[in-house]
PDB file of C-alpha atoms in Angstrom:
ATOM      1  CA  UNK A   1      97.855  55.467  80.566  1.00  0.00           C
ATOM      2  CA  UNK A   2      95.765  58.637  80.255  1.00  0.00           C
ATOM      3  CA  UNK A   3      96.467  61.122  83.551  1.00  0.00           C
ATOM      4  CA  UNK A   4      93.524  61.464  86.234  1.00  0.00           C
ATOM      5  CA  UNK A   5      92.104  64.963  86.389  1.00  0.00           C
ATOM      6  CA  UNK A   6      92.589  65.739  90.043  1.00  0.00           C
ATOM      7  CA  UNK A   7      89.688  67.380  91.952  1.00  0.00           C
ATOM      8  CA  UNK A   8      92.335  69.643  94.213  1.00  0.00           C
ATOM      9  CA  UNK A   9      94.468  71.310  91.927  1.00  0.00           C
ATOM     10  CA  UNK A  10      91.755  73.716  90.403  1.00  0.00           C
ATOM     11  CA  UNK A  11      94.479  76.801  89.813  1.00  0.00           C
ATOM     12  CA  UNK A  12      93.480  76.408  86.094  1.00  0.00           C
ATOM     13  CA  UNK A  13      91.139  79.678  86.251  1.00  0.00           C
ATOM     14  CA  UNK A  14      91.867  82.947  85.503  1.00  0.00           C
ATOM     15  CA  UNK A  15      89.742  84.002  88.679  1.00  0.00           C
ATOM     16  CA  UNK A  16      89.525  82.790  92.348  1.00  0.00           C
ATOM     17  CA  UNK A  17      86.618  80.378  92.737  1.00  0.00           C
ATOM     18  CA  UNK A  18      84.502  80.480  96.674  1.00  0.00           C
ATOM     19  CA  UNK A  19      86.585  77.205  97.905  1.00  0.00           C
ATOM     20  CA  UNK A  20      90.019  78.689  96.560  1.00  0.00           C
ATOM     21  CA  UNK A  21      89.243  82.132  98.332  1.00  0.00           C
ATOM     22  CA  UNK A  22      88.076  80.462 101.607  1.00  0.00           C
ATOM     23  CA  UNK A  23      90.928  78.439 101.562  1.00  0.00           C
ATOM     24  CA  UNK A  24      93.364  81.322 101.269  1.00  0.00           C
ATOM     25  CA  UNK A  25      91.530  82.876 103.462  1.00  0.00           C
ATOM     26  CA  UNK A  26      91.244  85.917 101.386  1.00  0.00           C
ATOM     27  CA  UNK A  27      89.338  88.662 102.730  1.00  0.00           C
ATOM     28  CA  UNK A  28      88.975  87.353 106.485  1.00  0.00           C
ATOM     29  CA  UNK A  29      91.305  89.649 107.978  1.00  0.00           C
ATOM     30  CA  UNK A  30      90.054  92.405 110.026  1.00  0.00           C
ATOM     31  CA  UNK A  31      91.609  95.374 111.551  1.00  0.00           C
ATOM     32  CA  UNK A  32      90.094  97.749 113.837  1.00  0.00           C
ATOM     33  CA  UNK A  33      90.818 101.294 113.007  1.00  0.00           C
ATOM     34  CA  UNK A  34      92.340 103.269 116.591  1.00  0.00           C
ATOM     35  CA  UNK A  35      91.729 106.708 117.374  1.00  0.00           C
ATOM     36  CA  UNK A  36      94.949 107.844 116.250  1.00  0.00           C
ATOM     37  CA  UNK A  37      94.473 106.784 112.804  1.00  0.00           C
ATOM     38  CA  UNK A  38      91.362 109.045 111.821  1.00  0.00           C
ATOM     39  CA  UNK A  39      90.991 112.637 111.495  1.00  0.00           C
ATOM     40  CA  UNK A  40      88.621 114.466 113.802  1.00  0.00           C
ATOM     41  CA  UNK A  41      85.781 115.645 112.391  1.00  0.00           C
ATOM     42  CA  UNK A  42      86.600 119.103 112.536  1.00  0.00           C
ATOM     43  CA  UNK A  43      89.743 118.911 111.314  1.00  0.00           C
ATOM     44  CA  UNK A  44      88.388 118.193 107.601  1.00  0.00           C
ATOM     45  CA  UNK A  45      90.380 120.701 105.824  1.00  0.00           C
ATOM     46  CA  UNK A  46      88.955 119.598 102.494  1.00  0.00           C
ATOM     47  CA  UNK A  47      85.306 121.629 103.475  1.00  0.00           C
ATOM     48  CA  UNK A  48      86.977 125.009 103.641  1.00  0.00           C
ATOM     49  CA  UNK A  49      86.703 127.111 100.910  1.00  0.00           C
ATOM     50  CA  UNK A  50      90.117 128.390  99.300  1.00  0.00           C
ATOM     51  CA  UNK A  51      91.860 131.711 100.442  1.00  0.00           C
ATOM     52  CA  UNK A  52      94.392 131.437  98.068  1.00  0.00           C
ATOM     53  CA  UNK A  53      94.440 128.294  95.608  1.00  0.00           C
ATOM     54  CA  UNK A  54      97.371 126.749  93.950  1.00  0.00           C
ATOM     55  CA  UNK A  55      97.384 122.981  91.945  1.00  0.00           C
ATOM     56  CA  UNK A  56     100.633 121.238  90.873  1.00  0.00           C
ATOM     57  CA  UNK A  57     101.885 119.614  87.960  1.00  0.00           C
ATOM     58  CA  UNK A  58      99.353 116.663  88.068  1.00  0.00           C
ATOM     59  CA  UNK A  59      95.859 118.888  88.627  1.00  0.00           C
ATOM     60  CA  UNK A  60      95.704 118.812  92.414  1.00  0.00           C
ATOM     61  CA  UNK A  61      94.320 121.667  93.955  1.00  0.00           C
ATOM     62  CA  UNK A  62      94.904 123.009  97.464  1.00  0.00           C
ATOM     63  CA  UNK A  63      95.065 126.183  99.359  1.00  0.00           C
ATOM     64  CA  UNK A  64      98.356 127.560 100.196  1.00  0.00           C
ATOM     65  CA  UNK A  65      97.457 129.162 103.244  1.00  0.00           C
ATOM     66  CA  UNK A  66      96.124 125.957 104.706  1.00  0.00           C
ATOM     67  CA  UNK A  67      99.299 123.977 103.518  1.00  0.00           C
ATOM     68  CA  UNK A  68     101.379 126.160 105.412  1.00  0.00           C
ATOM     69  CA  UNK A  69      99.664 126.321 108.086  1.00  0.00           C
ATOM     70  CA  UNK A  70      99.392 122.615 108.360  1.00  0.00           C
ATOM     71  CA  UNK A  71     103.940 122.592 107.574  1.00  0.00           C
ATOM     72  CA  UNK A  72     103.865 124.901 110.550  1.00  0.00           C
ATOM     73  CA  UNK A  73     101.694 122.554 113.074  1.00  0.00           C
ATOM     74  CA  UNK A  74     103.723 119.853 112.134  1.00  0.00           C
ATOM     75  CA  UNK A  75     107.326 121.554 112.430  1.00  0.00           C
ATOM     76  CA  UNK A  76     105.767 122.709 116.037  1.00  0.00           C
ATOM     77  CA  UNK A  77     104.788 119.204 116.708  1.00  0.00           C
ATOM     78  CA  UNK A  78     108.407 117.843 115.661  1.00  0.00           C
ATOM     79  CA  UNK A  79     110.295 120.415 117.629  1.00  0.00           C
ATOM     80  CA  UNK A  80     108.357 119.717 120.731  1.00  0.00           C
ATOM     81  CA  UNK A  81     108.797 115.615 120.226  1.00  0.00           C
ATOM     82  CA  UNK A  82     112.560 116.437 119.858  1.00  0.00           C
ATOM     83  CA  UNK A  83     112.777 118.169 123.246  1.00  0.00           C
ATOM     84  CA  UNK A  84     111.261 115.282 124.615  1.00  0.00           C
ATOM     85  CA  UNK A  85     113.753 112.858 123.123  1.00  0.00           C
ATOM     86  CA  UNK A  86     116.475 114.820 124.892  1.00  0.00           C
ATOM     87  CA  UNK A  87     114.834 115.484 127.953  1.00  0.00           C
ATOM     88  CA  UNK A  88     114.044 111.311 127.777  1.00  0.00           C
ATOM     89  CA  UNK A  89     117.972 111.216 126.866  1.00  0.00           C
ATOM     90  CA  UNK A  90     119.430 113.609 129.578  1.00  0.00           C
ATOM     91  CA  UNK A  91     117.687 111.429 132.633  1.00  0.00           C
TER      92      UNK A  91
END
């Protein structure tokens, strides 16, 4: 007895058709984007010109000045956050 082709199992592509998308529900997740998560606009680093450029191994270039700069922010900002943690820890 020959096998009936059945109308659900349509996995047989090499692509996603609309009904297997929609039923996946690819693409229907949103995400809103907070505050925290995007750079202000003028901290756009990228629109400087270069005081003293460097590129690594793979082609990228930056500007050492502003690298270090940045290391330094963020080694300020991690000393500070520690201080809190054992201020936090001492109460």
């Amino acid at each position: 007895m020959p096998q009936r082709h059945s109308k659900k199992n349509n996995n047989d592509l090499a692509f996603f058709t609309y009904d297997e998308k929609r039923k996946l529900g690819y693409g229907t997740q949103k995400e809103r984007l907070g505050k925290d998560s995007i750079k202000p606009f003028d901290a756009l680093s990228l629109l400087k010109p270069f005081i003293e450029p460097m590129s690594c191994l793979k082609g990228h270039v930056y500007c050492k000045e502003c690298i270090l700069e940045c290391l330094l922010a963020q080694k300020k900002d991690i000393q500070s956050f520690m201080l809190k943690l054992v201020l936090l820890a001492g109460k």
